[in-house]
Short mmCIF file of N, CA and C in Angstrom, two decimals:
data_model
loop_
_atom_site.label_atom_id
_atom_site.label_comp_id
_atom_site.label_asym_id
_atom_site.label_seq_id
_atom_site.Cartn_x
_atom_site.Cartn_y
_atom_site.Cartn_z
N UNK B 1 -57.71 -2.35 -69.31
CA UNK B 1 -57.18 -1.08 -69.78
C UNK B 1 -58.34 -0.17 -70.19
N UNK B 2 -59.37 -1.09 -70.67
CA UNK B 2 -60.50 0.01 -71.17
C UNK B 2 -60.94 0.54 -69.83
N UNK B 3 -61.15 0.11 -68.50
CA UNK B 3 -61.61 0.65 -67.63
C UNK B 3 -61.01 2.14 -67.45
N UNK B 4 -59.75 1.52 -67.02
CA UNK B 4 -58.51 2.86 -66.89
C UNK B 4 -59.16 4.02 -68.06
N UNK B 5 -59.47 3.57 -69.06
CA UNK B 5 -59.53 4.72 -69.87
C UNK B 5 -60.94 5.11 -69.68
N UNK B 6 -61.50 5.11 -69.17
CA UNK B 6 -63.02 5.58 -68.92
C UNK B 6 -63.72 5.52 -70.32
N UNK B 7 -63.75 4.22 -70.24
CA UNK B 7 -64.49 3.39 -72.24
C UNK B 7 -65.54 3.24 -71.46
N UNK B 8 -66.63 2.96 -72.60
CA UNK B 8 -67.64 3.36 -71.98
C UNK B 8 -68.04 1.52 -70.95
N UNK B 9 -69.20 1.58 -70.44
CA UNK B 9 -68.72 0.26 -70.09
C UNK B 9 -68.98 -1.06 -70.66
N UNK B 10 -69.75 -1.07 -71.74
CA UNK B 10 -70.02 -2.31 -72.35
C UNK B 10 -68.83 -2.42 -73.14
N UNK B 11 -67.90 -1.67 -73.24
CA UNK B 11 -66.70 -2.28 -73.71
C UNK B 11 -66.28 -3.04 -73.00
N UNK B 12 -65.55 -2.60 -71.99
CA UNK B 12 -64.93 -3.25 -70.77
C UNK B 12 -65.37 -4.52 -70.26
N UNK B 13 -66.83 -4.27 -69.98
CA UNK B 13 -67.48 -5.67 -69.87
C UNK B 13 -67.46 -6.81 -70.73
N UNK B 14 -67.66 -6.30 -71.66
CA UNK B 14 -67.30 -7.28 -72.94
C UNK B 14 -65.90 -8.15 -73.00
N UNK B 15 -64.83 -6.91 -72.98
CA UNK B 15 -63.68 -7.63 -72.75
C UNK B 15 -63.04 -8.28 -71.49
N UNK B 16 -63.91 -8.03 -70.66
CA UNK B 16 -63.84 -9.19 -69.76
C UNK B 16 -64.74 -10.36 -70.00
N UNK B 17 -66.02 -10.01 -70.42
CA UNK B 17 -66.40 -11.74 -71.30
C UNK B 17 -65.65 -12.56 -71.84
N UNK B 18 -64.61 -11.62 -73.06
CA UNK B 18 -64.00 -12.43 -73.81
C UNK B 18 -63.06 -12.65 -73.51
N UNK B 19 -62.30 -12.06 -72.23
CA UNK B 19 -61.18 -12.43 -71.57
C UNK B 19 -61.23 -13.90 -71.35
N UNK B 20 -62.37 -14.39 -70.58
CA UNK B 20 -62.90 -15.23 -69.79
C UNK B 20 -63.15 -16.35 -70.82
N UNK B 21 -63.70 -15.81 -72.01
CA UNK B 21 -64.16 -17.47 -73.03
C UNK B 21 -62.48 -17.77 -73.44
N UNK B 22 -61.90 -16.67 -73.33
CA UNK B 22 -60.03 -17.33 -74.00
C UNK B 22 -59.83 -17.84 -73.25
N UNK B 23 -59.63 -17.46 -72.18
CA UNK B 23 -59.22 -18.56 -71.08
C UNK B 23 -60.12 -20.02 -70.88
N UNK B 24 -60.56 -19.82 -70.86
CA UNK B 24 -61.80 -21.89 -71.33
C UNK B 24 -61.29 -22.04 -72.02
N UNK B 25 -60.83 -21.18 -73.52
CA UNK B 25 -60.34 -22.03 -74.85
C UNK B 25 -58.83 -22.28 -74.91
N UNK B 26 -58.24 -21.83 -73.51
CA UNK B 26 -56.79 -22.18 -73.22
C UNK B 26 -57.10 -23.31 -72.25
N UNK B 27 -58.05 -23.66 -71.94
CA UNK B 27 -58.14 -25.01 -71.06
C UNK B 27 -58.11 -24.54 -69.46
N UNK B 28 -58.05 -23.31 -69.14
CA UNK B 28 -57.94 -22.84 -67.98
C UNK B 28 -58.74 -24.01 -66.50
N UNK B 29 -57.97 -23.83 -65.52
CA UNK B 29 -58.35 -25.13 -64.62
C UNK B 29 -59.56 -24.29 -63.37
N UNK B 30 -60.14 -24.40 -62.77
CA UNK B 30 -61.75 -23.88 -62.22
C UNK B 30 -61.51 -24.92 -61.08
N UNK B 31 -60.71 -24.22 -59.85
CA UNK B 31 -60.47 -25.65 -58.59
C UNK B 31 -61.32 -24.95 -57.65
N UNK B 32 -62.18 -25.77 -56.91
CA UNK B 32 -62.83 -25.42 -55.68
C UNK B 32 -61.88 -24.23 -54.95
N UNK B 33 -60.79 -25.04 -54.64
CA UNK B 33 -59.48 -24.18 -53.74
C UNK B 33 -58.42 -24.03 -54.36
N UNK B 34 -57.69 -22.80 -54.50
CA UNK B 34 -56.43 -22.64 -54.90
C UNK B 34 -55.47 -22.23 -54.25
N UNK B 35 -54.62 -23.84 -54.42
CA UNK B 35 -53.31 -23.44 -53.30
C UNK B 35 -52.26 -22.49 -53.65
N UNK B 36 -51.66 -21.54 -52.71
CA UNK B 36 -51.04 -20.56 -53.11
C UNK B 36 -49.63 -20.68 -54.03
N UNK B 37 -48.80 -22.15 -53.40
CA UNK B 37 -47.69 -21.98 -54.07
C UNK B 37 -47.64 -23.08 -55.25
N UNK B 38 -49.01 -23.74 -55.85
CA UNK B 38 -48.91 -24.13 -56.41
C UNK B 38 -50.26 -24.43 -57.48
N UNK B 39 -50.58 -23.41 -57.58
CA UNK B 39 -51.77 -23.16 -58.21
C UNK B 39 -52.46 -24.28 -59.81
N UNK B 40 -53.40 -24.21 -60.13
CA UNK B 40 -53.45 -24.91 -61.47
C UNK B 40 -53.27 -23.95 -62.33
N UNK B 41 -52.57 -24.50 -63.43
CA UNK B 41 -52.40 -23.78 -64.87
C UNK B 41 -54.09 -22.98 -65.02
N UNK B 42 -53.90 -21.67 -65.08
CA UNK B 42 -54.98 -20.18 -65.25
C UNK B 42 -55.74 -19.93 -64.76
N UNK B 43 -55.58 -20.84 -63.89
CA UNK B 43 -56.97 -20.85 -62.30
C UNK B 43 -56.92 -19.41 -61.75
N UNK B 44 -55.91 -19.22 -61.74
CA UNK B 44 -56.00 -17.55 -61.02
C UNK B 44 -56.06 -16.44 -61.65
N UNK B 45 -55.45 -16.51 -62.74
CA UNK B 45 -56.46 -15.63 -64.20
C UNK B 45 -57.87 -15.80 -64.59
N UNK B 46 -58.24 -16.82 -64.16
CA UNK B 46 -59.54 -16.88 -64.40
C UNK B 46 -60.34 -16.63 -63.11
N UNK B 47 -59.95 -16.86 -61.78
CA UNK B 47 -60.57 -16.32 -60.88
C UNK B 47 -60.64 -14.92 -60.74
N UNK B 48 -59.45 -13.72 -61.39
CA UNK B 48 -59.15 -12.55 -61.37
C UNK B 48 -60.07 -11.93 -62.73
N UNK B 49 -60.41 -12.51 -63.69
CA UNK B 49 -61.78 -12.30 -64.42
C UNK B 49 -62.58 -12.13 -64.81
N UNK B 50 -63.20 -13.46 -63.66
CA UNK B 50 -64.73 -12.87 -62.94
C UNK B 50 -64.87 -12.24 -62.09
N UNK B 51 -63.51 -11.98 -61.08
CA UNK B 51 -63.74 -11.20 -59.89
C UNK B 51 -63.88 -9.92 -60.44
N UNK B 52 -62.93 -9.42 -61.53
CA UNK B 52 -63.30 -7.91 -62.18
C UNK B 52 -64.30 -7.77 -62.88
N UNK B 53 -65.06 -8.91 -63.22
CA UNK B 53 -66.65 -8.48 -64.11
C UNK B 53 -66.96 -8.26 -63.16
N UNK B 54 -67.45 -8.99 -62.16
CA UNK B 54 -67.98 -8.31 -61.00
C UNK B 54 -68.15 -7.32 -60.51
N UNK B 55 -66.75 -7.21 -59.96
CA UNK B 55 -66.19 -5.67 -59.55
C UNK B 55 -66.68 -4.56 -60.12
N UNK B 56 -66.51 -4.61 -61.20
CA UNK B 56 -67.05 -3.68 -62.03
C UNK B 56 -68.22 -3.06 -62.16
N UNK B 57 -68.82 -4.78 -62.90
CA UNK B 57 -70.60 -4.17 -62.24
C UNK B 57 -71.42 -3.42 -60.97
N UNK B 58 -70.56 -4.16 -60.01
CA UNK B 58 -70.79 -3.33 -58.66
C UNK B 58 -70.58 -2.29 -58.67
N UNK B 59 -69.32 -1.55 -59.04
CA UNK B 59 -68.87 0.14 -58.91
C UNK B 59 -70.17 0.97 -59.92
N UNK B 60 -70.70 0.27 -60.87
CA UNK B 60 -71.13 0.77 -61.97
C UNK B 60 -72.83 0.55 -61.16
N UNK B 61 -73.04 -0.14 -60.51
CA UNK B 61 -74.09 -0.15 -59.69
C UNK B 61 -74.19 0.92 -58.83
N UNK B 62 -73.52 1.19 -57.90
CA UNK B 62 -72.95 2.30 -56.74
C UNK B 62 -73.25 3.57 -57.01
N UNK B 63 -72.35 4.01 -58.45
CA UNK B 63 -73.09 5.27 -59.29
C UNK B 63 -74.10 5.52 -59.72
N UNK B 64 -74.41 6.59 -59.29
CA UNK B 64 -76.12 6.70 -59.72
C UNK B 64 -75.99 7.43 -60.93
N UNK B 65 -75.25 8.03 -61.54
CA UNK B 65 -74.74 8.65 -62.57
C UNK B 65 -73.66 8.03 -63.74
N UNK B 66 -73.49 6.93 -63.36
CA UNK B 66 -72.73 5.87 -64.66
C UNK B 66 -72.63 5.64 -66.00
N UNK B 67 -74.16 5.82 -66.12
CA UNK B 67 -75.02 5.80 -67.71
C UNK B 67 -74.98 4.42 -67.59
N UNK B 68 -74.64 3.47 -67.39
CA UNK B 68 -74.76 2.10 -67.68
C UNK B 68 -76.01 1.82 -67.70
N UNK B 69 -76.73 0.82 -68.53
CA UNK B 69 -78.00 0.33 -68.53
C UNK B 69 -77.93 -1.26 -67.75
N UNK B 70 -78.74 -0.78 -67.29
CA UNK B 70 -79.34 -2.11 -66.34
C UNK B 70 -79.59 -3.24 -67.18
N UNK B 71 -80.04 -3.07 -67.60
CA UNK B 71 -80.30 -4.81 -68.42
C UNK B 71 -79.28 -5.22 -69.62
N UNK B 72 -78.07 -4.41 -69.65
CA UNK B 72 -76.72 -4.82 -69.93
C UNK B 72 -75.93 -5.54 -69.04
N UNK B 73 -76.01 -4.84 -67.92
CA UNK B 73 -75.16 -5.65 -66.47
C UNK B 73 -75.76 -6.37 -66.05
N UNK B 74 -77.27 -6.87 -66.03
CA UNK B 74 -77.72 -8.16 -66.22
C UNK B 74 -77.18 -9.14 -66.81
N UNK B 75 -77.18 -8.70 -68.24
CA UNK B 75 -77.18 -9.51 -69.25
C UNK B 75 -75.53 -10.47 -68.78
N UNK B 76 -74.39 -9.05 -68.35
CA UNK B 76 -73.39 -9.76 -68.29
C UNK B 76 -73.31 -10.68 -66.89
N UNK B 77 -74.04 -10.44 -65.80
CA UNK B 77 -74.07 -11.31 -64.53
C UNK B 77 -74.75 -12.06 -64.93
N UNK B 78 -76.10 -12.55 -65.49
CA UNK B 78 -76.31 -13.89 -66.23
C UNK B 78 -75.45 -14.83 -67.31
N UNK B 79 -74.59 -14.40 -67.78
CA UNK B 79 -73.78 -14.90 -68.38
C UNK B 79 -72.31 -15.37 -68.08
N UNK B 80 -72.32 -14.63 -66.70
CA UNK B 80 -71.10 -14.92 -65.98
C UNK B 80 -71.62 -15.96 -65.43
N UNK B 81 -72.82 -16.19 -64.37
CA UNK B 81 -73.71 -16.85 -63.43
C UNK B 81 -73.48 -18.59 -64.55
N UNK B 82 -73.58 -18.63 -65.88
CA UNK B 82 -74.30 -19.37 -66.66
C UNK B 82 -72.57 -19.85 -67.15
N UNK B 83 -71.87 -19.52 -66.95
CA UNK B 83 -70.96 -19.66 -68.17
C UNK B 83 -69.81 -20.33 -66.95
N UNK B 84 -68.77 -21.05 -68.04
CA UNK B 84 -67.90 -22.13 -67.61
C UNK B 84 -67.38 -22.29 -66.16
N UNK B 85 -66.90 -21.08 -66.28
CA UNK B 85 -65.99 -20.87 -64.38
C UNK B 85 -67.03 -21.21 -63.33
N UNK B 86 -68.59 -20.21 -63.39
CA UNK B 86 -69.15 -20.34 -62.57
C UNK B 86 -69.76 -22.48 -62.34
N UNK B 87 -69.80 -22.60 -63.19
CA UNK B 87 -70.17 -24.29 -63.21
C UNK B 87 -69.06 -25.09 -62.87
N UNK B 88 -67.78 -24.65 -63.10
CA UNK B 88 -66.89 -25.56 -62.57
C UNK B 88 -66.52 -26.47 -63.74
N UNK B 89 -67.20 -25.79 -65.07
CA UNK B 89 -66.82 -26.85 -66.13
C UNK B 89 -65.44 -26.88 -66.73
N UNK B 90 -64.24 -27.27 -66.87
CA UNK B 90 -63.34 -27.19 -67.55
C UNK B 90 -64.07 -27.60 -69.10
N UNK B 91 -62.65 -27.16 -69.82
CA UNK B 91 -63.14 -27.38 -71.23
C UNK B 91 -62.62 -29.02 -71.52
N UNK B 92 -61.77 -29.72 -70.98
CA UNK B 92 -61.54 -31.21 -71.15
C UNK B 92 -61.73 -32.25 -70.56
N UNK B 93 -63.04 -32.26 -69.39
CA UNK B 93 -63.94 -32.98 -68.45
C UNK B 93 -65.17 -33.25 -69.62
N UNK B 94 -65.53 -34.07 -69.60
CA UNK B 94 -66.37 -34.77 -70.57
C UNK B 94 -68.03 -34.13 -69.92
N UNK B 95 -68.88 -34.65 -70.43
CA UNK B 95 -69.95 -33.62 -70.46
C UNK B 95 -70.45 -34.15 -69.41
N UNK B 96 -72.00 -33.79 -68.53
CA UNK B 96 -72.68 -33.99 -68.05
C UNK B 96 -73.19 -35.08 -67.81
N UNK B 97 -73.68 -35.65 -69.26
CA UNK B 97 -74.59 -37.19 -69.15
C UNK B 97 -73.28 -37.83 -69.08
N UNK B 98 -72.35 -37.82 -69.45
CA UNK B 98 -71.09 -38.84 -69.82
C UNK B 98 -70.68 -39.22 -68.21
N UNK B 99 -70.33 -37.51 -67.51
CA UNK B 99 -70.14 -37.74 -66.26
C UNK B 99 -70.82 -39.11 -65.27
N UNK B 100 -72.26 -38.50 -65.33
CA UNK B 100 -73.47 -39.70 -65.19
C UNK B 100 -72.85 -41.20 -64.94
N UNK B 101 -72.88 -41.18 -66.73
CA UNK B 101 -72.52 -42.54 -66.71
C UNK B 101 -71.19 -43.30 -66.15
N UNK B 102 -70.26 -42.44 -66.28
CA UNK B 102 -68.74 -42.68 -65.58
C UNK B 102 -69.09 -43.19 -64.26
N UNK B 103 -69.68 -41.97 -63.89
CA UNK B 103 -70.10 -42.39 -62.01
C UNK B 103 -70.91 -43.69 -61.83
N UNK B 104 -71.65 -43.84 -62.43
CA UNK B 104 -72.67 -44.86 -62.51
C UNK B 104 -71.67 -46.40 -62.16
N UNK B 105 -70.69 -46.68 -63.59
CA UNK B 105 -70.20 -47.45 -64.01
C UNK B 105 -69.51 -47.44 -62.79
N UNK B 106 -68.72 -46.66 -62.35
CA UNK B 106 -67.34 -46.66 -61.44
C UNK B 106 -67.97 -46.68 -60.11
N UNK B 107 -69.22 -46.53 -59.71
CA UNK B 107 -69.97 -46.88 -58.06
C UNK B 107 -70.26 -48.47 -58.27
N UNK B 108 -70.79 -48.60 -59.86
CA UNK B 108 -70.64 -50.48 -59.28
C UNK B 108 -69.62 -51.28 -59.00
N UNK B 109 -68.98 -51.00 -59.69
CA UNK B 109 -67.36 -51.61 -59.27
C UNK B 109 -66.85 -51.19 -57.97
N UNK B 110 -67.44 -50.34 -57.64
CA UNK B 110 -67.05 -49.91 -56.04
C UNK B 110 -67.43 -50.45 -55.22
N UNK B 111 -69.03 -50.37 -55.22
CA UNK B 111 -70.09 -50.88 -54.03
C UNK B 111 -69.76 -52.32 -53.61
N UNK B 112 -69.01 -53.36 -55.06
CA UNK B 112 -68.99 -54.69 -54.48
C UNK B 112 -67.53 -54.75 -53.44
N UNK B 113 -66.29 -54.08 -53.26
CA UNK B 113 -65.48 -54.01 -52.91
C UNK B 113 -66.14 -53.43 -51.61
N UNK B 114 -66.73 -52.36 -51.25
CA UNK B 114 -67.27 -51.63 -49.91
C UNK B 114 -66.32 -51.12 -49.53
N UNK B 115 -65.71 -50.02 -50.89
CA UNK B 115 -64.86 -48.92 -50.09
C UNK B 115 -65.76 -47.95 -50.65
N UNK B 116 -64.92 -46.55 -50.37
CA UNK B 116 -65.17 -45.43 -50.60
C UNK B 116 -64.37 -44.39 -51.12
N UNK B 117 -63.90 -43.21 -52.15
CA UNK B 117 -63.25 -42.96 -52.38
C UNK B 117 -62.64 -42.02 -51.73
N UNK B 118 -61.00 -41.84 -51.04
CA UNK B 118 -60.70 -41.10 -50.14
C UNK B 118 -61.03 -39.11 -51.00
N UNK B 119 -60.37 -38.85 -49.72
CA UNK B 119 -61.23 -36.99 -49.74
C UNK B 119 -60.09 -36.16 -51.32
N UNK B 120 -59.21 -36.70 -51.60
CA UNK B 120 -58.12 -35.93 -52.42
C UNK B 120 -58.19 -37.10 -53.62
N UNK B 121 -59.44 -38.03 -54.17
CA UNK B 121 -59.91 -38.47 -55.22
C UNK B 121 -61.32 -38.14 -55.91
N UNK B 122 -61.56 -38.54 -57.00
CA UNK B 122 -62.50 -38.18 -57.77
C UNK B 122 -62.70 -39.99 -58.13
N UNK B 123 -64.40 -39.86 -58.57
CA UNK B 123 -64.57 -41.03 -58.93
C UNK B 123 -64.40 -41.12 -60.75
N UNK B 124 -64.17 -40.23 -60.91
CA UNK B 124 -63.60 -40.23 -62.42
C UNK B 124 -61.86 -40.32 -62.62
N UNK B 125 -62.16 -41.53 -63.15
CA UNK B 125 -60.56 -41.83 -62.81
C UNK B 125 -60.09 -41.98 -64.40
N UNK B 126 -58.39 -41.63 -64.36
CA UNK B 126 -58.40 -41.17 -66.01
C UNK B 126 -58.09 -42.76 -66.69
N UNK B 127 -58.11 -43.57 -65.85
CA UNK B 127 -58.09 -45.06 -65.97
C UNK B 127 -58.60 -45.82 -66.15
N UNK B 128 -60.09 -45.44 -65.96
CA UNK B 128 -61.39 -46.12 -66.35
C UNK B 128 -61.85 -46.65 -64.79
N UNK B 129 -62.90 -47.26 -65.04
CA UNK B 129 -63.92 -47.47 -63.55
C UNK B 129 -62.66 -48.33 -62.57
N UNK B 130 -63.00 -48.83 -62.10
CA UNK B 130 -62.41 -50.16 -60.99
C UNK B 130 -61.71 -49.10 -59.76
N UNK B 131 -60.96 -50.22 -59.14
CA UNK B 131 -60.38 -49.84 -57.36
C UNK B 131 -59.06 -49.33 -57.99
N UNK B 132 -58.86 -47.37 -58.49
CA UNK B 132 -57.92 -47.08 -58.66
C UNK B 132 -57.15 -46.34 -57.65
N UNK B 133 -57.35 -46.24 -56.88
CA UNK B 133 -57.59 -45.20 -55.74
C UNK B 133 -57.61 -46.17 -54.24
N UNK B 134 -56.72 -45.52 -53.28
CA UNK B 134 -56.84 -46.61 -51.86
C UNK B 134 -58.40 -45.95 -51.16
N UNK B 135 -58.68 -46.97 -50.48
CA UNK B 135 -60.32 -46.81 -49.82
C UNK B 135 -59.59 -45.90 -48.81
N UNK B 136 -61.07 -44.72 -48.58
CA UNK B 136 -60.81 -43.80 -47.41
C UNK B 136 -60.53 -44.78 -46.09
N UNK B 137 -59.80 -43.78 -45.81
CA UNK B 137 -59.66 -44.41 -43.86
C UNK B 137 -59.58 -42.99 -43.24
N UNK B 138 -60.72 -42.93 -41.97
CA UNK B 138 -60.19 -41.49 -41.31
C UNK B 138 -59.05 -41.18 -40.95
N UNK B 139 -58.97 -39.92 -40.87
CA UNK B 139 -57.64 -39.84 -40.69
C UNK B 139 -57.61 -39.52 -38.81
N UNK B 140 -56.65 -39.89 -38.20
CA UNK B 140 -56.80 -40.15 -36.57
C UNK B 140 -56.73 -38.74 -35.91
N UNK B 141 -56.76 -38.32 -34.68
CA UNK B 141 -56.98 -37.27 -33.83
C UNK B 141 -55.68 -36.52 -34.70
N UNK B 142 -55.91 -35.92 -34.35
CA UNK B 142 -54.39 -34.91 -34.74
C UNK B 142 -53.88 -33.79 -33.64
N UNK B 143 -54.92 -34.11 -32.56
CA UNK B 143 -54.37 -33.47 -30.94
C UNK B 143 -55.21 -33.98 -30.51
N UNK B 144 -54.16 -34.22 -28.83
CA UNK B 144 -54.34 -35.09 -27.81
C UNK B 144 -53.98 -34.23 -26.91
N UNK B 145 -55.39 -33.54 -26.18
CA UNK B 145 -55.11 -32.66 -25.28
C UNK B 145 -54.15 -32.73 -23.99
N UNK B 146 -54.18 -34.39 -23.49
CA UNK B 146 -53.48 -35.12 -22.43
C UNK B 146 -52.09 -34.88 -22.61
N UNK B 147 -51.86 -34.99 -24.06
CA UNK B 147 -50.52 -34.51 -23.92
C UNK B 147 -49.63 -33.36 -24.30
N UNK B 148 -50.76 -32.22 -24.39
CA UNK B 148 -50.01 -30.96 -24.52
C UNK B 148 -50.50 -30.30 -23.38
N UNK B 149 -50.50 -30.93 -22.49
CA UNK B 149 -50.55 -29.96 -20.68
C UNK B 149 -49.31 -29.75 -20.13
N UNK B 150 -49.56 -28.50 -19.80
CA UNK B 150 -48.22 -28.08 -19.35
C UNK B 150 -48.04 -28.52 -18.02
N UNK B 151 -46.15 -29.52 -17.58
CA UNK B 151 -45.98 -29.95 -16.33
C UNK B 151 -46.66 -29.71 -15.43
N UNK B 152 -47.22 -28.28 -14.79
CA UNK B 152 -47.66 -28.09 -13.59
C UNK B 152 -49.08 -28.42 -13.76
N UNK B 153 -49.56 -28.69 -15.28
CA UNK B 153 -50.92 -29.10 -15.25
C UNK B 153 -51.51 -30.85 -15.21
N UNK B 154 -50.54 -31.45 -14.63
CA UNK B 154 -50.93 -33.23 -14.79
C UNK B 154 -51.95 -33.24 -13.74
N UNK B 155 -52.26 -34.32 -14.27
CA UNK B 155 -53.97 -35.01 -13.44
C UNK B 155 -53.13 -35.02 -11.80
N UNK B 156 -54.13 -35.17 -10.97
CA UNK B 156 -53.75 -35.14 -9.48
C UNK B 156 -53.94 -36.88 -9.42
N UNK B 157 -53.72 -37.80 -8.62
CA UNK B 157 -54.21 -39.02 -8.59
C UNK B 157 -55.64 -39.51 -8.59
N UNK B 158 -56.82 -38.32 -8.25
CA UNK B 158 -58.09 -38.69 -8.16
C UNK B 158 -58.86 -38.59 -9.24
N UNK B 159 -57.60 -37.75 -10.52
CA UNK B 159 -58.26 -37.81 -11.87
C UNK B 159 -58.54 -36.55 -12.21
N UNK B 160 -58.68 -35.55 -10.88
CA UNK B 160 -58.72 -34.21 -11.37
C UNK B 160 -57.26 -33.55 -11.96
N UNK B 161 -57.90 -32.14 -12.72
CA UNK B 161 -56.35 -31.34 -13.15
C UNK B 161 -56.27 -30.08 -12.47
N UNK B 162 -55.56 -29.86 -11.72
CA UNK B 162 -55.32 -28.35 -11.12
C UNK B 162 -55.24 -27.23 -12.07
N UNK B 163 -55.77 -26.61 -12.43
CA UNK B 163 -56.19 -25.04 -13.02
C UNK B 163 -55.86 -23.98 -11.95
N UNK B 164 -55.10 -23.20 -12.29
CA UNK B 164 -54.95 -21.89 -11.71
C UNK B 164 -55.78 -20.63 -12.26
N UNK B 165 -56.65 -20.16 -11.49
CA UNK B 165 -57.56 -18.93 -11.69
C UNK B 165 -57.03 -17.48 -11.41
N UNK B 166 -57.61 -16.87 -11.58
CA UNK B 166 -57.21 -15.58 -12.48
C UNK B 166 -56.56 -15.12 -10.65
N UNK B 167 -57.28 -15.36 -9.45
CA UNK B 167 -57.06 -14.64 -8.28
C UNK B 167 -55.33 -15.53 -7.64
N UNK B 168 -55.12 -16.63 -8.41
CA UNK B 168 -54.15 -17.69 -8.11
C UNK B 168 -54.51 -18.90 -6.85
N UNK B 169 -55.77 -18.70 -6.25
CA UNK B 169 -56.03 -20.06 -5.56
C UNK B 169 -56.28 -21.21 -6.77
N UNK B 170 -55.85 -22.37 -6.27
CA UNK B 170 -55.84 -23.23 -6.98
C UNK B 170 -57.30 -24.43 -6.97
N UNK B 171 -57.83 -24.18 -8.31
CA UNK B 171 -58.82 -25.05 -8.25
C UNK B 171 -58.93 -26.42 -9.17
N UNK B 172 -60.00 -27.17 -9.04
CA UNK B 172 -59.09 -28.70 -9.83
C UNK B 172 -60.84 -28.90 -10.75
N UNK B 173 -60.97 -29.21 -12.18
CA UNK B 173 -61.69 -30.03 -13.00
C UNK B 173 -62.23 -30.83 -12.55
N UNK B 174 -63.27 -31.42 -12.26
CA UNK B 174 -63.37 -32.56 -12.28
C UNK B 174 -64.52 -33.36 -13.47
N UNK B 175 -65.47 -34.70 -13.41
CA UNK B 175 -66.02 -34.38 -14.86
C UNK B 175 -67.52 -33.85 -13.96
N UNK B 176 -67.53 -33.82 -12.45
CA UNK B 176 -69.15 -32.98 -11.92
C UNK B 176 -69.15 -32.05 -12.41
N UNK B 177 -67.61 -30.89 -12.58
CA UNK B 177 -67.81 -29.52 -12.51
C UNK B 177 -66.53 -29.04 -11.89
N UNK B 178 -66.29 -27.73 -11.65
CA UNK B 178 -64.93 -27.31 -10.63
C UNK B 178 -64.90 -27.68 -9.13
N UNK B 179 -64.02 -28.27 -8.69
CA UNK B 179 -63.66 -28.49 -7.41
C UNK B 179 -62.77 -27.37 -6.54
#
């Protein structure tokens, strides 16, 4: 709202700082990806945030006539750069070294089993170390070109596939090259 009102801008900026520390101190969730119809609790308030500190700074960059001081909009892109969202820290993920050690603990218990943890797990498990989680397995083709050819396109018996070209003579694949 302070924007709207043409405040000056270290207001605005500000209250988008402090927009941003309420939301950490509401526990706000910081996901790599956010799915549309089912988002994490303030993930998208908090992505909408920083996208307007940003924003902001940029427009306020653009003007050559703004009055804004430069080493204010520093100050606030280092502090955005430095501060929770951009790190990915939630406020109820345990710290850094702790992380460490979690991982540490929970790869030995892993390594003797010789799995791996699939792609939609974390090795921080809210269960403590061990095999909480099923071992990755790739997941298989998910198209099979052989069988989305259209009728008039099946292999000929010699292994080639008839392709029709743009003039309509008919020419065939083979793995030398076109026949």
């Amino acid at each position: 709202i302070a924007e709207k009102q043409k405040q000056p801008p270290g207001v605005y900026l500000f209250h988008y700082k402090q927009a941003g520390h309420f939301l950490h101190e509401e526990a706000a969730r910081y996901p790599k990806k956010i799915h549309y119809h089912n988002p994490p609790e303030l993930a998208m308030e908090a992505l909408e945030v920083y996208f307007r500190l940003h924003a902001s700074i940029l427009k306020l960059v653009e003007k050559p006539d703004s009055g804004a001081d430069a080493e204010l909009l520093v100050t606030f892109m280092k502090e955005a750069a430095e501060g929770p969202f951009a790190r990915g820290e939630e406020k109820n993920t345990p710290k850094l070294s702790e992380k460490e050690k979690l991982c540490m603990a929970d790869e030995d218990s892993r390594s003797s089993a010789g799995t791996l943890p699939g792609p939609g797990t974390s090795l921080l498990s809210s269960s403590g170390p061990g095999l909480t989680s099923p071992p990755y397995t790739a997941t298989p083709v998910d198209h099979d070109y052989v069988k989305c050819k259209k009728s008039h396109q099946q292999a000929t018996p010699d292994g080639t596939v008839p392709v029709l070209n743009t003039v309509g003579t008919r020419r065939c694949w083979t793995p030398g090259g076109w026949a």
